[in-house]
PDB file of C-alpha atoms and ligand atoms in Angstrom:
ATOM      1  CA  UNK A   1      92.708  94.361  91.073  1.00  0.00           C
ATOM      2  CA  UNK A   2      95.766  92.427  89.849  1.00  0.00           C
ATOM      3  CA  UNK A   3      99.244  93.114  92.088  1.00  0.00           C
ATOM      4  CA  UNK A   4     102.968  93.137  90.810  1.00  0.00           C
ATOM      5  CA  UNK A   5     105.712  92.607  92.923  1.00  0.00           C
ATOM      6  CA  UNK A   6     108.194  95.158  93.052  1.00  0.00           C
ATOM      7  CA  UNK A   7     110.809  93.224  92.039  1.00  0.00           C
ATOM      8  CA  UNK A   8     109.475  92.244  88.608  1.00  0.00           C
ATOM      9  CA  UNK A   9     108.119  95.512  87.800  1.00  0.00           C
ATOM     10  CA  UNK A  10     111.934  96.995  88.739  1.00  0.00           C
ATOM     11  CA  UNK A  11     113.386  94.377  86.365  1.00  0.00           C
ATOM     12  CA  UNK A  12     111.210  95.054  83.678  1.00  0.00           C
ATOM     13  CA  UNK A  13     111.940  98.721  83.979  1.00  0.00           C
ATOM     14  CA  UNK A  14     115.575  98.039  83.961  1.00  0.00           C
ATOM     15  CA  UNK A  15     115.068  95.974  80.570  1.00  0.00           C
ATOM     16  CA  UNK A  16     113.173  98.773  78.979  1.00  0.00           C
ATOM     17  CA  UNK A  17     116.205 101.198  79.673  1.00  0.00           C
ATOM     18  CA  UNK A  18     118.807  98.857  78.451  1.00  0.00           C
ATOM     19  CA  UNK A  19     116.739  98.025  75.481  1.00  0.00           C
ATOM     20  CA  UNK A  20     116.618 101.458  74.643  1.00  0.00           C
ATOM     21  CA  UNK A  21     116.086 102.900  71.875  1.00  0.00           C
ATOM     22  CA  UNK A  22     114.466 100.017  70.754  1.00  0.00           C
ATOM     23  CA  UNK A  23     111.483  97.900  72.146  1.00  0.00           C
ATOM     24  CA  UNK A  24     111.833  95.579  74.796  1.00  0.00           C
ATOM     25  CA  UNK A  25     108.964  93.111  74.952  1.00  0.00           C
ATOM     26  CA  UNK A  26     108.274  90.118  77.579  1.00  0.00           C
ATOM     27  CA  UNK A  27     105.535  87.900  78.924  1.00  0.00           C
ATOM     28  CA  UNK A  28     104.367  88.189  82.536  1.00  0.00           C
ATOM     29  CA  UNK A  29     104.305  85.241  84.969  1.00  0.00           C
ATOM     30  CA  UNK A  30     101.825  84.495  87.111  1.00  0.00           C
ATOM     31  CA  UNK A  31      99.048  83.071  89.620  1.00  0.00           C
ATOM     32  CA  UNK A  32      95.638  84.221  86.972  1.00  0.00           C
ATOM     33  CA  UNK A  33      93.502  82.929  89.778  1.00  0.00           C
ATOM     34  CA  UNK A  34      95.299  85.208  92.543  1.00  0.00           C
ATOM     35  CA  UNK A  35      95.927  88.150  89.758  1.00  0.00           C
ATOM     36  CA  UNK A  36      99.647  88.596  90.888  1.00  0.00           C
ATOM     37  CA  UNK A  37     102.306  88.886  88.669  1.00  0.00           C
ATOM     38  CA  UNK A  38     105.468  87.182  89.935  1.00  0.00           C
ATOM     39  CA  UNK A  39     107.751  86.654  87.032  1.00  0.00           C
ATOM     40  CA  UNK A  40     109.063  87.757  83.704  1.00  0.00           C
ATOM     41  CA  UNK A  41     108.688  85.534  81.142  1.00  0.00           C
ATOM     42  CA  UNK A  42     111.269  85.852  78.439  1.00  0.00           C
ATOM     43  CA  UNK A  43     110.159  85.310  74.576  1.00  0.00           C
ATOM     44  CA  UNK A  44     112.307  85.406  71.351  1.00  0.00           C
ATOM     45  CA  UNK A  45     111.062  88.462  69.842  1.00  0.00           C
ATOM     46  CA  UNK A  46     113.327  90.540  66.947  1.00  0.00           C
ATOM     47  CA  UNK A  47     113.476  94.226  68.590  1.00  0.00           C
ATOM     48  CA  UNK A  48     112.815  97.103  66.364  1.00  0.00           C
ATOM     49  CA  UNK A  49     112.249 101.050  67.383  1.00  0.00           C
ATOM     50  CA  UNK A  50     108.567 100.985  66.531  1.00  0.00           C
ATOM     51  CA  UNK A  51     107.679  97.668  66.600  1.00  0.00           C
ATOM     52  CA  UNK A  52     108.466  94.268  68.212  1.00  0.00           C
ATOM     53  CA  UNK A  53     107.658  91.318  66.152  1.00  0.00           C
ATOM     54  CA  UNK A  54     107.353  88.812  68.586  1.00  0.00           C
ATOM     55  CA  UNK A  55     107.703  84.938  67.766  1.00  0.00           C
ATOM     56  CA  UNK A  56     104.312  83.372  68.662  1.00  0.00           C
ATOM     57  CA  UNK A  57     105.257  80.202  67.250  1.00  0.00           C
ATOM     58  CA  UNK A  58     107.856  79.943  69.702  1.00  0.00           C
ATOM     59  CA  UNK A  59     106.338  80.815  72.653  1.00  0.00           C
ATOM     60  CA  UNK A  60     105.889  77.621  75.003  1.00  0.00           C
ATOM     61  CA  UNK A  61     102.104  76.905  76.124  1.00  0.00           C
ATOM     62  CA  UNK A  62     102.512  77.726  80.400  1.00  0.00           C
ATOM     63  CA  UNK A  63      99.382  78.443  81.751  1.00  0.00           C
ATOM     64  CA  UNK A  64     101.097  81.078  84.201  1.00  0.00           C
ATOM     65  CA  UNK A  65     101.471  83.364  81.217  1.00  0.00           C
ATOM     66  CA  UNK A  66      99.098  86.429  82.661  1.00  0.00           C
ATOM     67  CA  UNK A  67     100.191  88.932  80.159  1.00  0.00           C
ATOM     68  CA  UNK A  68     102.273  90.806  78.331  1.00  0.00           C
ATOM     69  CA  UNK A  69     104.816  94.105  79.372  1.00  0.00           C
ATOM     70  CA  UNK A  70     106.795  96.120  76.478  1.00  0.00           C
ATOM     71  CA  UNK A  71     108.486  99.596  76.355  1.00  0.00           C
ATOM     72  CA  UNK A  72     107.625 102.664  73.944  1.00  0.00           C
ATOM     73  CA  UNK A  73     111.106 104.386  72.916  1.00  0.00           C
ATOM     74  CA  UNK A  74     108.738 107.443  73.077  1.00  0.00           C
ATOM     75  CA  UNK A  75     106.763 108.990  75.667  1.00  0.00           C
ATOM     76  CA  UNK A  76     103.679 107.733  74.389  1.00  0.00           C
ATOM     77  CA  UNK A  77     102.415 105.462  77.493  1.00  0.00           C
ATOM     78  CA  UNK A  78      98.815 103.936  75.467  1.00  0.00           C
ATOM     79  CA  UNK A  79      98.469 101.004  72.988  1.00  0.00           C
ATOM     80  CA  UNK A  80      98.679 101.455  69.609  1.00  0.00           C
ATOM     81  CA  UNK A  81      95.841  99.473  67.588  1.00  0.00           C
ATOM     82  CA  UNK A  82      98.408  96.568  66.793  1.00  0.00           C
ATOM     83  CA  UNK A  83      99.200  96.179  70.890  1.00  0.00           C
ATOM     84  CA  UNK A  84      95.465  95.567  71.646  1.00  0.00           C
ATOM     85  CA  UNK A  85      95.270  93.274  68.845  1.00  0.00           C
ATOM     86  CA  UNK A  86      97.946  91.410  69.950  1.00  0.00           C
ATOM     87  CA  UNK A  87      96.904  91.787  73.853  1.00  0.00           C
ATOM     88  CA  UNK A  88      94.561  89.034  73.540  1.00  0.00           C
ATOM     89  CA  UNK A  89      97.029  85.871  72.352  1.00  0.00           C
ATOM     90  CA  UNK A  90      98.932  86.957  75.616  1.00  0.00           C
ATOM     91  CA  UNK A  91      96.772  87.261  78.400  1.00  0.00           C
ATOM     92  CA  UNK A  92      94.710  89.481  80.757  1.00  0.00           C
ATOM     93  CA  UNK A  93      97.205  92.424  81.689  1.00  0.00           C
ATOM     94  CA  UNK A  94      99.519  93.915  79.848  1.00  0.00           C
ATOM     95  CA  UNK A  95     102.338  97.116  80.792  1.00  0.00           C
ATOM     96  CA  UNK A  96     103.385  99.538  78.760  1.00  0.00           C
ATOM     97  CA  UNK A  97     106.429 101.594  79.679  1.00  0.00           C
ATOM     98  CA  UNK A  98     107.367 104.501  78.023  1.00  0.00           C
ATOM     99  CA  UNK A  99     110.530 106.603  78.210  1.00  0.00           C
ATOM    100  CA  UNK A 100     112.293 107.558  80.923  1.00  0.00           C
ATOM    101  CA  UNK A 101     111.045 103.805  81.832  1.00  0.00           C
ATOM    102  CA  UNK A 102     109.883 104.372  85.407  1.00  0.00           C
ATOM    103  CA  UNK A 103     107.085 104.551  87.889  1.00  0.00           C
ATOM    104  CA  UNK A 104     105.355 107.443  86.386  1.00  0.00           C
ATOM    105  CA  UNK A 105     105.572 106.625  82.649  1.00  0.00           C
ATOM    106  CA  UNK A 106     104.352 102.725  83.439  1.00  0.00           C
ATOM    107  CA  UNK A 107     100.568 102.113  82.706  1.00  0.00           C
ATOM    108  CA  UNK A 108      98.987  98.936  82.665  1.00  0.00           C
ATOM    109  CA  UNK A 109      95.772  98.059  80.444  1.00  0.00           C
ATOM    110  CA  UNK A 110      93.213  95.287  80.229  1.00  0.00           C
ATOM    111  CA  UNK A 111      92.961  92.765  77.016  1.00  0.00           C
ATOM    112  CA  UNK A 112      90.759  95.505  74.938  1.00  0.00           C
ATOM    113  CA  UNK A 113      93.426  98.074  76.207  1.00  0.00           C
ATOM    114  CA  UNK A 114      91.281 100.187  78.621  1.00  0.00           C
ATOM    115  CA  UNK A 115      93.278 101.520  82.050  1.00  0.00           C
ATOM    116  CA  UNK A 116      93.785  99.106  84.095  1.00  0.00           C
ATOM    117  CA  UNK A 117      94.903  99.411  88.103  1.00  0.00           C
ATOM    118  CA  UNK A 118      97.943  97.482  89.645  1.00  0.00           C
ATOM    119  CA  UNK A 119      98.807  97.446  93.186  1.00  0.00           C
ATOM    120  CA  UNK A 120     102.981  97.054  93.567  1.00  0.00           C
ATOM    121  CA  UNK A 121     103.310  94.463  96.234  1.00  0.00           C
ATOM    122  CA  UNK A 122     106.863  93.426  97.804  1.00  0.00           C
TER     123      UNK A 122
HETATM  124 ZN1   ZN B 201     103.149  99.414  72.025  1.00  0.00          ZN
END
């Protein structure tokens, strides 16, 4: 089961609100071997309210990139078809938060976008 720390998960939360109503969209940091994320990983991206085109050309090769998180201005808390295509050029787990942008309206999703189960860890 990967683990988050609290900390990251909190910040990326925060994001999502202040983003709002528009995507926010990041990379997650971390030990792939130990599945714990520890970091956000910020990428240029141009923020839209339904979609985030995010720069792959400018995102640097770093082999802790473990995945990807980004909000839903909506309520809607699944991946749409073009987030589980683009789950696999990012990385193992990826979060999608959906408005009000906390605990409850988090989910996190394997590469082909089935549920996937994080522990929060301090
Ligand atoms: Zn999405």
């Amino acid at each position: 089961m990967w683990r988050i720390k609290r900390a990251v998960l909190m910040d990326l939360l925060e994001a999502a609100r202040n983003a709002y109503p528009d995507e926010f969209f990041a990379l997650l940091g971390g030990n792939k071997r130990e599945k714990i994320i520890d970091e956000i990983i910020v990428v240029p991206a141009e923020y839209g309210r339904t979609s985030t085109l995010i720069k792959t050309w400018l995102v640097p090769f770093d082999s802790r990139i473990a995945g990807s998180a980004h909000s839903h201005p909506g309520n809607y808390n699944f991946p749409s078809s073009a987030d589980i295509s683009s789950f696999a050029q990012f990385g193992e787990l990826h979060i999608i938060m959906a408005h009000p942008y906390n605990l409850n309206s988090t989910r996190a999703f394997n590469v082909k976008g089935k549920g996937e189960k994080v522990e929060v860890v301090e």
